[in-house]
Structure formats: structure tokens, C-alpha cells
């Protein structure tokens, strides 16, 4: 079991940006303020997630109750998918915040996955008639870079 633990530790990036036992008293107090601020952000992110869920439900109900009733157009579905993805991205950000507070391990794989999710949302809701080719190439480059990074991180775990 200890072999598994040491193997796991070798594949994690450890951070300690806000140590509790910092030698300078001012910096130590500032670290406490930052930790409290991160907890406040966690609470606010929870509010955003719940609000987002209600927004998705409202959007879905409004679309279904508009003529033609109980039917969704392709653009309605993309709009609903976009709203879903925003809530899921908010959940991923909350998990990042929680892991940041709860461990000294930087959740690099989760951060990359969150970025992939955000760019996937962009691709899903992308209106190809309103973007220029350079924007599409830029998005493609970001997707490729994040995909390769995610693959490399997973491969080395």
C-alpha cells in the first residue's frame, strides 16, 4: 500500500502557495485572508451553480412552451446545450477551488479538463456564419494544445 502511495505522490504536482506556518507574520495573516476569500468564492460559486440550474430549467421550459409547442429547433438545442455546459464548467471550477483548499496537490488534470470543457462549450455554440477563419483556427489550436496536454498528463499518471 505504501508503494501505491509513493507512486501516486511522484505523479502529482505539489503546491504550497499559502502555507499556514509562514515565518513572516504579515504574510501569514494575508494567507489567512486569501484562504477565507477562497472559501467565500466557493460559496458564491455554489450560488452561481444553483442559479445556473434554474436558468437551464427556465430556458428549457420557455422553449418548450413557445410555438411550435413541445418542439425544439436546432438553435434552441444548441442554446440549451450551451447553458448546460456553463453550469458544468461552474461545477468543475468549484471542484478546483475545493481541491485547492483541501489538499496541497495541484489538480492539474482537472484544471486541463475544465479548460477543455470550456473550449468544447465554445465549439458547441459556435455560429460559423459569425466567426472568421482565424478565430476558428485559434479555437482549433487551443483544442489541440489542451488535448495534447491532457493526453500527456494522463499518460504520465
C-alpha positions as a printed NumPy array, in Angstrom:
array([[  0.   ,   0.   ,   0.   ],
       [  2.877,   2.368,   0.706],
       [  4.27 ,   1.636,  -2.763],
       [  0.998,   2.829,  -4.282],
       [  1.077,   5.978,  -2.147],
       [  4.641,   6.847,  -3.124],
       [  3.862,   6.128,  -6.787],
       [  0.845,   8.42 ,  -6.527],
       [  2.932,  11.192,  -4.927],
       [  5.522,  11.094,  -7.735],
       [  2.829,  11.845, -10.321],
       [  1.33 ,  14.817,  -8.553],
       [  2.401,  18.405,  -8.67 ],
       [  2.575,  19.705,  -5.111],
       [  1.894,  23.318,  -4.331],
       [  2.151,  25.195,  -1.092],
       [  1.48 ,  28.783,  -2.073],
       [ -0.428,  29.618,   1.108],
       [  1.373,  27.771,   3.925],
       [ -0.177,  28.125,   7.386],
       [  3.205,  28.298,   9.093],
       [  4.848,  31.04 ,   7.047],
       [  7.609,  32.764,   9.037],
       [  6.628,  36.388,   8.28 ],
       [  3.588,  37.318,  10.469],
       [  2.147,  39.778,   7.918],
       [  2.324,  37.271,   5.066],
       [  0.92 ,  34.58 ,   7.371],
       [ -2.124,  36.813,   8.107],
       [ -2.51 ,  37.626,   4.42 ],
       [ -2.543,  33.902,   3.646],
       [ -5.428,  33.533,   6.123],
       [ -7.314,  36.359,   4.373],
       [ -6.754,  34.72 ,   0.991],
       [ -7.919,  31.328,   2.301],
       [-11.094,  32.972,   3.658],
       [-11.571,  34.722,   0.301],
       [-11.315,  31.382,  -1.494],
       [-13.978,  29.957,   0.846],
       [-16.221,  32.932,   0.032],
       [-15.622,  32.23 ,  -3.666],
       [-16.702,  28.608,  -3.044],
       [-19.98 ,  29.782,  -1.531],
       [-20.536,  32.245,  -4.387],
       [-19.753,  29.563,  -6.97 ],
       [-22.356,  27.318,  -5.319],
       [-24.914,  30.122,  -5.696],
       [-23.921,  30.51 ,  -9.358],
       [-24.322,  26.752,  -9.94 ],
       [-27.79 ,  26.629,  -8.365],
       [-28.811,  29.763, -10.259],
       [-27.473,  28.205, -13.461],
       [-29.542,  25.061, -12.919],
       [-32.67 ,  27.202, -12.566],
       [-31.642,  29.115, -15.686],
       [-31.307,  25.883, -17.681],
       [-34.707,  24.705, -16.441],
       [-36.28 ,  28.079, -17.249],
       [-34.711,  28.11 , -20.711],
       [-35.891,  24.575, -21.454],
       [-39.442,  25.196, -20.209],
       [-39.681,  28.521, -22.069],
       [-38.513,  26.94 , -25.317],
       [-40.899,  24.002, -24.955],
       [-43.877,  26.243, -24.179],
       [-43.285,  28.581, -27.139],
       [-44.818,  27.871, -30.545],
       [-44.349,  25.325, -32.001],
       [-45.186,  23.76 , -28.626],
       [-43.048,  20.935, -27.215],
       [-40.611,  21.167, -30.128],
       [-37.051,  22.42 , -30.073],
       [-35.228,  23.807, -33.076],
       [-31.553,  23.056, -33.631],
       [-30.642,  26.559, -32.427],
       [-32.798,  26.03 , -29.286],
       [-30.945,  22.793, -28.57 ],
       [-27.554,  24.494, -29.027],
       [-28.653,  27.292, -26.702],
       [-29.744,  24.741, -24.073],
       [-26.5  ,  22.771, -24.519],
       [-24.555,  25.983, -24.007],
       [-26.444,  26.712, -20.785],
       [-25.809,  23.136, -19.561],
       [-22.113,  23.433, -20.354],
       [-21.818,  26.697, -18.428],
       [-23.259,  25.009, -15.329],
       [-20.938,  22.021, -15.762],
       [-17.945,  24.353, -16.136],
       [-19.025,  26.135, -12.935],
       [-19.141,  22.737, -11.171],
       [-15.612,  21.961, -12.416],
       [-14.378,  25.34 , -11.169],
       [-15.976,  24.665,  -7.783],
       [-14.203,  21.294,  -7.626],
       [-10.922,  23.03 ,  -8.497],
       [-11.486,  25.526,  -5.67 ],
       [-12.347,  22.739,  -3.222],
       [ -9.277,  20.711,  -4.161],
       [ -7.091,  23.797,  -3.957],
       [ -8.297,  24.457,  -0.423],
       [ -8.391,  20.857,   0.739],
       [ -5.063,  19.496,  -0.45 ],
       [ -1.549,  20.541,  -1.238],
       [ -1.862,  18.794,  -4.605],
       [ -2.419,  20.969,  -7.644],
       [ -5.226,  19.241,  -9.587],
       [ -3.564,  19.827, -12.958],
       [ -5.591,  17.156, -14.776],
       [ -8.827,  18.687, -13.514],
       [ -7.734,  22.198, -14.494],
       [ -6.944,  20.985, -18.031],
       [-10.245,  19.089, -18.197],
       [-12.08 ,  22.259, -17.13 ],
       [-10.348,  24.227, -19.874],
       [-11.253,  21.515, -22.39 ],
       [-14.849,  21.693, -21.253],
       [-14.89 ,  25.471, -21.653],
       [-13.476,  25.326, -25.17 ],
       [-15.875,  22.453, -26.005],
       [-18.742,  24.71 , -24.962],
       [-17.377,  27.401, -27.276],
       [-17.258,  24.907, -30.147],
       [-20.783,  23.645, -29.441],
       [-22.337,  27.115, -29.512],
       [-20.097,  28.464, -32.275],
       [-22.011,  30.174, -35.068],
       [-19.81 ,  29.56 , -38.088],
       [-21.566,  32.325, -40.017],
       [-20.425,  34.928, -37.469],
       [-16.773,  33.957, -36.94 ],
       [-13.853,  34.462, -39.234],
       [-11.435,  31.702, -40.265],
       [ -8.676,  32.98 , -37.961],
       [-10.96 ,  32.605, -34.932],
       [-11.767,  29.03 , -35.967],
       [ -8.043,  28.294, -36.375],
       [ -7.362,  29.836, -32.956],
       [-10.024,  27.679, -31.335],
       [ -8.649,  24.625, -33.15 ],
       [ -5.142,  25.415, -31.869],
       [ -6.426,  25.726, -28.291],
       [ -8.35 ,  22.435, -28.566],
       [ -5.284,  20.683, -29.991],
       [ -2.938,  22.108, -27.347],
       [ -5.276,  21.236, -24.483],
       [ -5.951,  17.779, -25.93 ],
       [ -2.255,  17.001, -26.214],
       [ -1.587,  18.4  , -22.733],
       [ -4.416,  16.315, -21.26 ],
       [ -3.149,  13.204, -23.039],
       [  0.403,  13.785, -21.76 ],
       [ -0.767,  14.348, -18.183],
       [ -2.984,  11.235, -18.228],
       [ -0.226,   9.174, -19.896],
       [  2.21 ,  10.066, -17.109],
       [ -0.264,   9.165, -14.379]])
